[in-house]
mmCIF file of C-alpha atoms in Angstrom:
data_model
loop_
_atom_site.group_PDB
_atom_site.id
_atom_site.type_symbol
_atom_site.label_atom_id
_atom_site.label_comp_id
_atom_site.label_asym_id
_atom_site.label_seq_id
_atom_site.Cartn_x
_atom_site.Cartn_y
_atom_site.Cartn_z
ATOM 1 C CA MET M 149 87.776 142.310 118.724
ATOM 2 C CA ARG M 150 88.393 141.488 115.015
ATOM 3 C CA TRP M 151 92.038 140.766 115.794
ATOM 4 C CA GLU M 152 91.084 138.091 118.338
ATOM 5 C CA ALA M 153 88.404 136.646 115.973
ATOM 6 C CA LEU M 154 91.281 136.366 113.209
ATOM 7 C CA PHE M 155 93.691 134.607 115.424
ATOM 8 C CA ASP M 156 91.038 132.289 116.731
ATOM 9 C CA ASP M 157 90.182 131.294 113.243
ATOM 10 C CA MET M 158 93.786 130.919 112.093
ATOM 11 C CA GLU M 159 94.423 128.710 115.290
ATOM 12 C CA ALA M 160 91.383 126.714 114.522
ATOM 13 C CA GLN M 161 92.491 126.146 110.872
ATOM 14 C CA LEU M 162 95.947 124.976 112.339
ATOM 15 C CA VAL M 163 94.396 122.604 114.555
ATOM 16 C CA ALA M 164 92.089 121.116 111.800
ATOM 17 C CA ALA M 165 95.237 120.832 109.593
ATOM 18 C CA ARG M 166 97.152 118.848 112.292
ATOM 19 C CA THR M 167 94.176 116.699 112.990
ATOM 20 C CA ALA M 168 93.942 115.790 109.374
ATOM 21 C CA ALA M 169 97.547 114.912 108.996
ATOM 22 C CA VAL M 170 97.344 112.725 112.062
ATOM 23 C CA ARG M 171 94.289 110.971 110.638
ATOM 24 C CA LEU M 172 96.243 110.368 107.208
ATOM 25 C CA ASP M 173 99.315 109.088 109.270
ATOM 26 C CA VAL M 174 97.207 106.813 111.318
ATOM 27 C CA ALA M 175 95.478 105.392 108.302
ATOM 28 C CA GLU M 176 98.820 104.840 106.478
ATOM 29 C CA LEU M 177 100.214 103.238 109.372
ATOM 30 C CA THR M 178 97.140 101.042 109.629
ATOM 31 C CA ARG M 179 97.502 100.092 105.985
ATOM 32 C CA ALA M 180 101.121 99.219 106.465
ATOM 33 C CA GLU M 181 100.485 97.108 109.410
ATOM 34 C CA ARG M 182 97.843 95.147 107.656
ATOM 35 C CA ALA M 183 100.270 94.519 104.976
ATOM 36 C CA THR M 184 102.329 92.489 107.139
ATOM 37 C CA VAL M 185 99.458 90.138 108.472
ATOM 38 C CA ALA M 186 99.572 86.486 107.238
ATOM 39 C CA LEU M 187 96.409 84.395 106.738
ATOM 40 C CA THR M 188 97.635 81.977 109.398
ATOM 41 C CA ASP M 189 98.071 84.773 111.941
ATOM 42 C CA ARG M 190 94.209 85.653 111.033
ATOM 43 C CA LEU M 191 93.604 81.922 111.588
ATOM 44 C CA ARG M 192 95.389 81.720 114.892
ATOM 45 C CA ALA M 193 93.257 84.624 116.065
ATOM 46 C CA ALA M 194 89.991 82.987 115.380
ATOM 47 C CA GLY M 195 90.501 80.447 118.115
ATOM 48 C CA ALA M 196 87.721 77.725 117.829
ATOM 49 C CA SER M 197 85.443 79.999 115.526
ATOM 50 C CA SER M 198 83.314 78.248 112.992
ATOM 51 C CA LEU M 199 84.804 78.621 109.661
ATOM 52 C CA THR M 200 84.041 77.726 106.037
ATOM 53 C CA VAL M 201 87.187 76.602 104.111
ATOM 54 C CA ARG M 202 87.182 76.395 100.295
ATOM 55 C CA THR M 203 89.770 74.541 98.175
ATOM 56 C CA ALA M 204 90.121 74.324 94.319
ATOM 57 C CA HIS M 205 88.050 71.143 93.563
ATOM 58 C CA GLY M 206 86.189 70.201 96.562
ATOM 59 C CA GLU M 207 83.151 71.177 98.496
ATOM 60 C CA PRO M 208 83.438 73.872 101.185
ATOM 61 C CA LEU M 209 84.489 72.428 104.485
ATOM 62 C CA ARG M 210 82.613 73.812 107.342
ATOM 63 C CA GLY M 211 83.702 73.290 111.027
ATOM 64 C CA SER M 212 85.370 74.665 114.143
ATOM 65 C CA LEU M 213 89.024 75.487 113.723
ATOM 66 C CA VAL M 214 91.088 73.234 115.948
ATOM 67 C CA ASP M 215 94.715 73.986 115.299
ATOM 68 C CA VAL M 216 96.718 76.056 112.993
ATOM 69 C CA ALA M 217 100.523 75.833 111.685
ATOM 70 C CA PRO M 218 102.097 77.906 109.013
ATOM 71 C CA GLU M 219 101.457 75.030 106.427
ATOM 72 C CA TRP M 220 98.396 73.540 107.428
ATOM 73 C CA LEU M 221 95.128 73.956 109.390
ATOM 74 C CA LEU M 222 92.850 71.507 111.002
ATOM 75 C CA LEU M 223 89.113 71.713 111.280
ATOM 76 C CA ALA M 224 86.625 69.657 113.375
ATOM 77 C CA VAL M 225 83.770 68.845 110.710
ATOM 78 C CA GLY M 226 81.781 66.690 112.286
ATOM 79 C CA PRO M 227 81.423 64.962 115.791
ATOM 80 C CA VAL M 228 84.386 62.578 115.051
ATOM 81 C CA GLN M 229 85.820 63.924 111.911
ATOM 82 C CA GLN M 230 88.752 66.078 111.182
ATOM 83 C CA ALA M 231 90.053 67.789 108.067
ATOM 84 C CA LEU M 232 93.537 68.639 107.750
ATOM 85 C CA VAL M 233 94.053 71.160 104.975
ATOM 86 C CA PRO M 234 97.411 72.352 103.595
ATOM 87 C CA THR M 235 97.429 76.219 103.705
ATOM 88 C CA ALA M 236 98.652 76.150 100.043
ATOM 89 C CA ALA M 237 95.449 74.509 98.969
ATOM 90 C CA VAL M 238 93.127 76.985 100.554
ATOM 91 C CA VAL M 239 91.376 79.140 98.027
ATOM 92 C CA ALA M 240 89.215 81.045 100.417
ATOM 93 C CA VAL M 241 88.222 81.099 104.087
ATOM 94 C CA GLY M 242 84.773 82.581 105.487
ATOM 95 C CA GLY M 243 84.074 83.418 108.859
ATOM 96 C CA LEU M 244 87.318 85.145 109.932
ATOM 97 C CA THR M 245 87.443 88.413 112.001
ATOM 98 C CA ALA M 246 89.607 91.302 111.100
ATOM 99 C CA HIS M 247 91.813 90.338 114.222
ATOM 100 C CA ALA M 248 95.256 88.815 113.851
ATOM 101 C CA ALA M 249 97.340 86.893 116.352
ATOM 102 C CA PRO M 250 101.024 88.045 117.002
ATOM 103 C CA ALA M 251 103.567 86.000 114.900
ATOM 104 C CA ALA M 252 104.073 82.114 115.518
ATOM 105 C CA ALA M 253 106.689 81.033 117.864
ATOM 106 C CA ALA M 254 109.614 79.467 116.534
ATOM 107 C CA VAL M 255 108.614 75.896 117.383
ATOM 108 C CA GLU M 256 105.198 76.243 115.860
ATOM 109 C CA ARG M 257 106.746 77.778 112.630
ATOM 110 C CA ARG M 258 108.706 74.355 112.382
ATOM 111 C CA LEU M 259 105.593 72.121 112.460
ATOM 112 C CA GLY M 260 105.260 71.445 108.818
ATOM 113 C CA LEU M 261 102.673 69.692 106.863
ATOM 114 C CA GLY M 262 104.956 66.416 107.152
ATOM 115 C CA HIS M 263 104.520 66.574 110.883
ATOM 116 C CA ALA M 264 100.876 66.447 111.013
ATOM 117 C CA LEU M 265 100.680 63.664 108.428
ATOM 118 C CA ARG M 266 103.396 61.612 110.330
ATOM 119 C CA ALA M 267 100.980 61.834 113.118
ATOM 120 C CA LEU M 268 98.077 60.332 111.109
ATOM 121 C CA ALA M 269 100.505 57.510 109.636
ATOM 122 C CA ARG M 270 101.561 56.604 113.375
ATOM 123 C CA ASP M 271 97.796 56.392 114.225
ATOM 124 C CA ARG M 272 97.174 54.076 111.286
ATOM 125 C CA ALA M 273 93.696 55.595 110.758
ATOM 126 C CA VAL M 274 91.740 55.082 107.701
ATOM 127 C CA VAL M 275 91.791 58.693 105.916
ATOM 128 C CA ARG M 276 90.175 60.195 103.025
ATOM 129 C CA VAL M 277 92.739 61.933 100.836
ATOM 130 C CA ARG M 278 91.632 64.542 98.280
ATOM 131 C CA ALA M 279 94.306 65.786 95.993
ATOM 132 C CA ALA M 280 93.754 67.713 92.597
ATOM 133 C CA GLY M 281 90.185 66.452 92.447
ATOM 134 C CA VAL M 282 91.081 62.685 93.062
ATOM 135 C CA GLU M 283 89.925 60.799 96.220
ATOM 136 C CA ILE M 284 91.895 57.916 97.774
ATOM 137 C CA VAL M 285 90.378 56.147 100.885
ATOM 138 C CA GLY M 286 93.167 54.320 102.846
ATOM 139 C CA ARG M 287 95.935 54.478 105.343
ATOM 140 C CA VAL M 288 98.975 56.983 105.444
ATOM 141 C CA ASP M 289 102.032 54.520 105.245
ATOM 142 C CA ARG M 290 104.959 56.880 104.586
ATOM 143 C CA VAL M 291 105.589 60.601 104.583
ATOM 144 C CA GLY M 292 108.461 61.794 102.485
ATOM 145 C CA ALA M 293 109.830 65.177 102.234
ATOM 146 C CA ASP M 294 107.374 66.420 99.476
ATOM 147 C CA HIS M 295 104.824 63.353 99.216
ATOM 148 C CA LEU M 296 103.036 60.772 101.294
ATOM 149 C CA ASP M 297 101.963 57.151 100.343
ATOM 150 C CA VAL M 298 98.621 56.120 100.805
ATOM 151 C CA THR M 299 97.572 52.503 100.563
ATOM 152 C CA GLU M 300 93.963 51.804 99.648
ATOM 153 C CA ALA M 301 91.763 50.381 102.148
ATOM 154 C CA ASP M 302 89.120 47.437 101.535
ATOM 155 C CA ARG M 303 91.324 45.724 99.167
ATOM 156 C CA PRO M 304 91.545 42.050 98.966
ATOM 157 C CA ALA M 305 94.344 40.235 100.981
ATOM 158 C CA GLY M 306 97.564 40.609 99.335
ATOM 159 C CA VAL M 307 96.513 42.898 96.986
ATOM 160 C CA ALA M 308 97.489 46.578 98.067
ATOM 161 C CA ALA M 309 97.302 49.586 95.868
ATOM 162 C CA THR M 310 99.768 52.229 97.201
ATOM 163 C CA TRP M 311 99.592 55.804 95.859
ATOM 164 C CA ALA M 312 102.209 58.482 96.226
ATOM 165 C CA VAL M 313 100.581 61.838 96.360
ATOM 166 C CA PRO M 314 102.652 65.009 96.106
ATOM 167 C CA PHE M 315 102.217 67.665 98.827
ATOM 168 C CA ALA M 316 101.758 70.158 96.115
ATOM 169 C CA THR M 317 98.433 68.455 95.005
ATOM 170 C CA LEU M 318 97.071 67.814 98.391
ATOM 171 C CA GLU M 319 93.774 69.505 99.137
ATOM 172 C CA VAL M 320 92.424 68.021 102.184
ATOM 173 C CA VAL M 321 92.985 64.722 104.387
ATOM 174 C CA ARG M 322 89.793 63.633 106.434
ATOM 175 C CA SER M 323 90.084 61.321 109.212
ATOM 176 C CA GLY M 324 87.184 59.767 111.462
#
């Protein structure tokens, strides 16, 4: 009888040690997998969720996520207003879940900030551009490799003030 109890006890200890080792392995693999997840992957997994996005110099942007690319995200911040935010300008995002979407497809990875800004230039919509704490209201006239030109709205005829805004300083472009 005592031998059976001894062997049962040893077997239980082995099972417990194996279970603990598996738990440690799973925890380590989970941490390693999480280390590969990009913010844009989590944003894509959020779908049309309501989020709060903070940039360095501005008030928090609250709205529904409309679209995401590696270099930008688009929020619906009002009934007709949208905000294009470069991911480089994002300081914090509230409202995300722990889930992540698979890596972006090749075409989506190539949709840079310039693509989104060229669409605004094509539409000739009046936008509010905030860059490094400065705000310019006008139309996006040109989009270069690393900057955009914004011509101020509501200027007298023949008097145009055009500002070149580097992408690196861009915080948000609001339309609508």
